[in-house]
Amino acid sequence: QKEVEQNSGPLSVPEGAIASLNCTYSDRGSQSFFWYRQYSGKSPELIMSIYSNGDKEDGRFTAQLNKASQYVSLLIRDSQPSDSATYLCAVRDSNYQLIWGAGTKLIIKP
Amino acid sequence: GAGVSQSPRYKVAKRGQDVALRCDPISGHVSLFWYQQALGQGPEFLTYFQNEAQLDKSGLPSDRFFAERPEGSVSTLKIQRTQQEDSAVYLCASSHTTTGGWNEQFFGPGTRLTVL
């Protein structure tokens, strides 16, 4: 059973601090990795995609991938209350299927 | 269109009733996906189309679930003889790529189905 694991949270972070969200996956053949943000009652929206080991930065967001450890993370710098949402990790496995984690609920406290 | 649209946004059905959920993908997007999302969970894959061809339906939970995309654009997910466990949000997503069809996906607003 291919799995993507995330801590369900909630993760509470003060406004202006760095929020760190983590995800592990079981399929070593996984090819692509995605972070989606989902506000309550809304559909997921793509935040970041990462395909190779290392860091990828986009504005306040940094995705980090370590294929040897089967670990992908998302850092949010200068956290804002509007960042409060559930963050979903999705992994494209060796069979090209997208496997989703259950999401981490992030709360940014003003 | 500007984004993926789905209708209806909300559907209440009595147990045993048939329902049909519609998805309009982004214009020109080749790949279309249906997901089921229960409260507090991530999306669960149901089925995948590349144009009009249903290439993967391994996630459909039972033969009561049927999906089609006859002209390669609009898709319909039909659930026959609905059961209470079918209550969930049904998400549709589309992607313009065909490389495995599994790259960046753009989601519609979802249809919240409640079976009484």
Short mmCIF file of C-alpha atoms in Angstrom, two decimals:
data_model
loop_
_atom_site.label_atom_id
_atom_site.label_comp_id
_atom_site.label_asym_id
_atom_site.label_seq_id
_atom_site.Cartn_x
_atom_site.Cartn_y
_atom_site.Cartn_z
CA GLN A 1 0.00 0.00 0.00
CA LYS A 2 1.59 3.23 -1.18
CA GLU A 3 1.27 5.92 1.42
CA VAL A 4 1.83 9.61 1.94
CA GLU A 5 1.98 10.61 5.58
CA GLN A 6 1.44 14.02 7.13
CA ASN A 7 0.95 15.17 10.68
CA SER A 8 -2.70 16.19 10.89
CA GLY A 9 -1.97 19.06 13.28
CA PRO A 10 -3.20 21.58 13.97
CA LEU A 11 0.17 23.32 13.73
CA SER A 12 -0.01 26.70 15.41
CA VAL A 13 2.57 29.33 14.38
CA PRO A 14 2.82 33.01 15.40
CA GLU A 15 2.37 35.59 12.68
CA GLY A 16 5.70 36.47 11.09
CA ALA A 17 7.38 33.20 12.05
CA ILE A 18 8.38 30.31 9.76
CA ALA A 19 5.88 27.50 9.36
CA SER A 20 7.39 24.10 8.57
CA LEU A 21 5.19 21.37 7.10
CA ASN A 22 6.45 17.84 6.55
CA CYS A 23 5.48 14.87 4.43
CA THR A 24 6.92 11.37 4.01
CA TYR A 25 6.13 8.89 1.25
CA SER A 26 6.59 5.17 0.87
CA ASP A 27 7.21 4.63 -2.87
CA ARG A 28 10.92 5.11 -3.71
CA GLY A 29 10.01 5.36 -7.38
CA SER A 30 8.00 8.53 -6.86
CA GLN A 31 8.67 11.16 -9.50
CA SER A 32 6.94 14.42 -8.68
CA PHE A 33 5.88 16.13 -5.50
CA PHE A 34 3.25 18.78 -4.94
CA TRP A 35 2.00 20.98 -2.15
CA TYR A 36 -1.61 22.13 -2.31
CA ARG A 37 -3.37 24.58 0.00
CA GLN A 38 -7.03 24.00 0.85
CA TYR A 39 -9.13 26.55 2.69
CA SER A 40 -12.11 25.23 4.60
CA GLY A 41 -14.95 24.42 2.22
CA LYS A 42 -12.83 25.17 -0.84
CA SER A 43 -10.99 23.03 -3.35
CA PRO A 44 -7.22 22.44 -3.28
CA GLU A 45 -5.01 24.95 -5.08
CA LEU A 46 -1.44 24.28 -6.17
CA ILE A 47 1.25 26.09 -4.16
CA MET A 48 4.50 24.41 -5.18
CA SER A 49 5.78 21.53 -7.26
CA ILE A 50 9.24 19.97 -6.94
CA TYR A 51 10.87 17.25 -9.01
CA SER A 52 14.54 17.02 -7.96
CA ASN A 53 16.46 16.89 -4.70
CA GLY A 54 17.17 20.16 -2.97
CA ASP A 55 15.28 23.37 -2.40
CA LYS A 56 12.89 25.28 -4.63
CA GLU A 57 11.87 28.78 -3.64
CA ASP A 58 8.86 30.80 -4.78
CA GLY A 59 8.23 33.99 -2.87
CA ARG A 60 7.61 33.17 0.79
CA PHE A 61 7.39 29.45 0.03
CA THR A 62 10.27 26.96 -0.12
CA ALA A 63 9.81 23.29 -0.98
CA GLN A 64 12.53 20.86 0.07
CA LEU A 65 12.94 17.36 -1.32
CA ASN A 66 15.15 14.55 -0.05
CA LYS A 67 14.53 11.41 -2.10
CA ALA A 68 17.00 9.32 -0.08
CA SER A 69 14.99 9.98 3.06
CA GLN A 70 11.67 9.97 1.16
CA TYR A 71 10.82 13.28 2.68
CA VAL A 72 9.39 16.50 1.31
CA SER A 73 8.70 19.67 3.24
CA LEU A 74 7.20 23.10 2.75
CA LEU A 75 8.48 26.18 4.56
CA ILE A 76 6.40 29.34 4.74
CA ARG A 77 8.37 32.42 5.74
CA ASP A 78 6.83 35.51 7.34
CA SER A 79 3.60 33.59 8.02
CA GLN A 80 0.40 35.56 7.59
CA PRO A 81 -3.09 34.86 9.01
CA SER A 82 -4.19 34.29 5.40
CA ASP A 83 -1.85 31.29 5.29
CA SER A 84 -4.14 29.50 7.76
CA ALA A 85 -5.44 26.48 5.83
CA THR A 86 -4.92 22.77 5.37
CA TYR A 87 -1.81 21.91 3.37
CA LEU A 88 -1.99 18.73 1.31
CA CYS A 89 1.08 16.84 0.11
CA ALA A 90 0.62 14.90 -3.13
CA VAL A 91 3.14 12.49 -4.65
CA ARG A 92 3.19 11.08 -8.16
CA ASP A 93 4.36 7.52 -7.75
CA SER A 94 6.14 5.13 -10.09
CA ASN A 95 2.83 4.16 -11.69
CA TYR A 96 2.06 7.82 -12.41
CA GLN A 97 -0.77 7.82 -9.90
CA LEU A 98 -1.16 10.83 -7.59
CA ILE A 99 -1.22 9.75 -3.95
CA TRP A 100 -2.46 12.30 -1.42
CA GLY A 101 -1.74 12.82 2.25
CA ALA A 102 -4.57 13.65 4.63
CA GLY A 103 -3.24 17.18 5.10
CA THR A 104 -1.83 19.31 7.92
CA LYS A 105 -4.02 22.03 9.37
CA LEU A 106 -1.98 25.22 9.84
CA ILE A 107 -3.12 28.05 12.11
CA ILE A 108 -1.29 31.39 12.05
CA LYS A 109 -1.93 33.32 15.24
CA PRO A 110 -1.98 37.14 14.92
CA GLY B 1 -13.07 28.86 -19.52
CA ALA B 2 -11.21 30.57 -16.74
CA GLY B 3 -11.20 27.54 -14.47
CA VAL B 4 -12.70 24.16 -13.77
CA SER B 5 -16.39 24.36 -12.99
CA GLN B 6 -18.61 21.79 -11.36
CA SER B 7 -22.34 21.51 -10.90
CA PRO B 8 -24.31 21.25 -8.79
CA ARG B 9 -22.26 22.70 -5.92
CA TYR B 10 -24.48 20.95 -3.39
CA LYS B 11 -26.67 17.88 -3.78
CA VAL B 12 -28.89 16.22 -1.22
CA ALA B 13 -30.14 12.79 -2.21
CA LYS B 14 -32.31 10.22 -0.52
CA ARG B 15 -30.73 6.81 -0.09
CA GLY B 16 -31.30 4.77 -3.22
CA GLN B 17 -31.58 7.78 -5.52
CA ASP B 18 -29.36 8.17 -8.59
CA VAL B 19 -27.25 11.33 -8.95
CA ALA B 20 -25.20 12.88 -11.76
CA LEU B 21 -22.34 15.28 -11.13
CA ARG B 22 -20.96 17.43 -13.91
CA CYS B 23 -17.45 18.76 -14.54
CA ASP B 24 -16.35 21.35 -17.10
CA PRO B 25 -12.55 21.29 -17.32
CA ILE B 26 -10.32 24.14 -18.37
CA SER B 27 -10.59 24.57 -22.13
CA GLY B 28 -7.96 22.55 -23.95
CA HIS B 29 -7.03 20.41 -20.97
CA VAL B 30 -6.53 16.85 -22.10
CA SER B 31 -6.53 15.10 -18.74
CA LEU B 32 -9.45 15.00 -16.33
CA PHE B 33 -9.61 13.42 -12.90
CA TRP B 34 -12.35 12.69 -10.39
CA TYR B 35 -11.62 12.49 -6.67
CA GLN B 36 -13.69 11.80 -3.58
CA GLN B 37 -12.80 13.74 -0.45
CA ALA B 38 -14.21 12.84 2.93
CA LEU B 39 -14.15 15.33 5.78
CA GLY B 40 -10.64 15.71 7.21
CA GLN B 41 -9.06 13.53 4.55
CA GLY B 42 -7.07 14.12 1.41
CA PRO B 43 -8.64 13.49 -1.99
CA GLU B 44 -9.02 9.85 -2.98
CA PHE B 45 -8.57 9.05 -6.67
CA LEU B 46 -11.62 7.72 -8.48
CA THR B 47 -10.94 7.79 -12.21
CA TYR B 48 -8.87 9.42 -14.97
CA PHE B 49 -9.63 10.40 -18.56
CA GLN B 50 -7.28 11.38 -21.34
CA ASN B 51 -9.54 13.09 -23.86
CA GLU B 52 -12.57 10.77 -24.15
CA ALA B 53 -10.69 7.64 -23.10
CA GLN B 54 -11.09 6.43 -19.53
CA LEU B 55 -7.57 5.19 -18.87
CA ASP B 56 -7.90 4.36 -15.19
CA LYS B 57 -11.00 3.65 -13.16
CA SER B 58 -9.31 1.67 -10.42
CA GLY B 59 -10.47 4.05 -7.71
CA LEU B 60 -14.19 3.73 -8.33
CA PRO B 61 -15.47 2.13 -5.10
CA SER B 62 -18.20 -0.01 -6.63
CA ASP B 63 -20.08 -0.71 -9.83
CA ARG B 64 -22.62 1.88 -8.70
CA PHE B 65 -20.12 4.52 -9.79
CA PHE B 66 -19.79 5.34 -13.47
CA ALA B 67 -17.99 8.17 -15.25
CA GLU B 68 -17.94 9.31 -18.84
CA ARG B 69 -16.43 12.00 -21.01
CA PRO B 70 -17.93 11.27 -24.44
CA GLU B 71 -16.53 14.26 -26.37
CA GLY B 72 -13.30 14.72 -24.48
CA SER B 73 -14.39 17.85 -22.63
CA VAL B 74 -17.30 17.78 -20.15
CA SER B 75 -17.40 14.79 -17.84
CA THR B 76 -20.20 13.31 -15.76
CA LEU B 77 -19.83 11.15 -12.66
CA LYS B 78 -22.95 9.11 -12.01
CA ILE B 79 -23.71 7.32 -8.78
CA GLN B 80 -26.55 4.85 -8.81
CA ARG B 81 -28.58 3.77 -5.78
CA THR B 82 -26.73 6.18 -3.48
CA GLN B 83 -25.76 5.03 0.00
CA GLN B 84 -24.92 7.10 3.07
CA GLU B 85 -21.24 6.24 2.73
CA ASP B 86 -21.25 8.03 -0.63
CA SER B 87 -21.62 11.35 1.22
CA ALA B 88 -18.48 13.35 0.45
CA VAL B 89 -17.15 16.18 -1.67
CA TYR B 90 -16.53 15.10 -5.24
CA LEU B 91 -13.69 17.02 -6.83
CA CYS B 92 -12.87 17.28 -10.50
CA ALA B 93 -9.43 18.35 -11.69
CA SER B 94 -7.90 18.90 -15.11
CA SER B 95 -4.40 19.06 -16.48
CA HIS B 96 -3.11 20.18 -19.86
CA THR B 97 -0.34 17.60 -19.96
CA THR B 98 -0.45 14.04 -21.15
CA THR B 99 2.86 12.96 -19.63
CA GLY B 100 1.34 10.26 -17.51
CA GLY B 101 -1.38 12.88 -17.12
CA TRP B 102 -0.36 13.38 -13.55
CA ASN B 103 1.38 16.71 -13.46
CA GLU B 104 -0.05 19.91 -12.12
CA GLN B 105 -3.77 19.57 -11.68
CA PHE B 106 -6.27 22.38 -11.32
CA PHE B 107 -9.33 21.71 -9.23
CA GLY B 108 -12.94 22.72 -9.53
CA PRO B 109 -14.93 23.90 -6.49
CA GLY B 110 -16.34 20.44 -5.87
CA THR B 111 -19.83 19.04 -5.39
CA ARG B 112 -20.83 18.31 -1.82
CA LEU B 113 -23.08 15.24 -1.86
CA THR B 114 -25.17 14.42 1.19
CA VAL B 115 -27.10 11.16 1.19
CA LEU B 116 -29.86 10.97 3.78
#
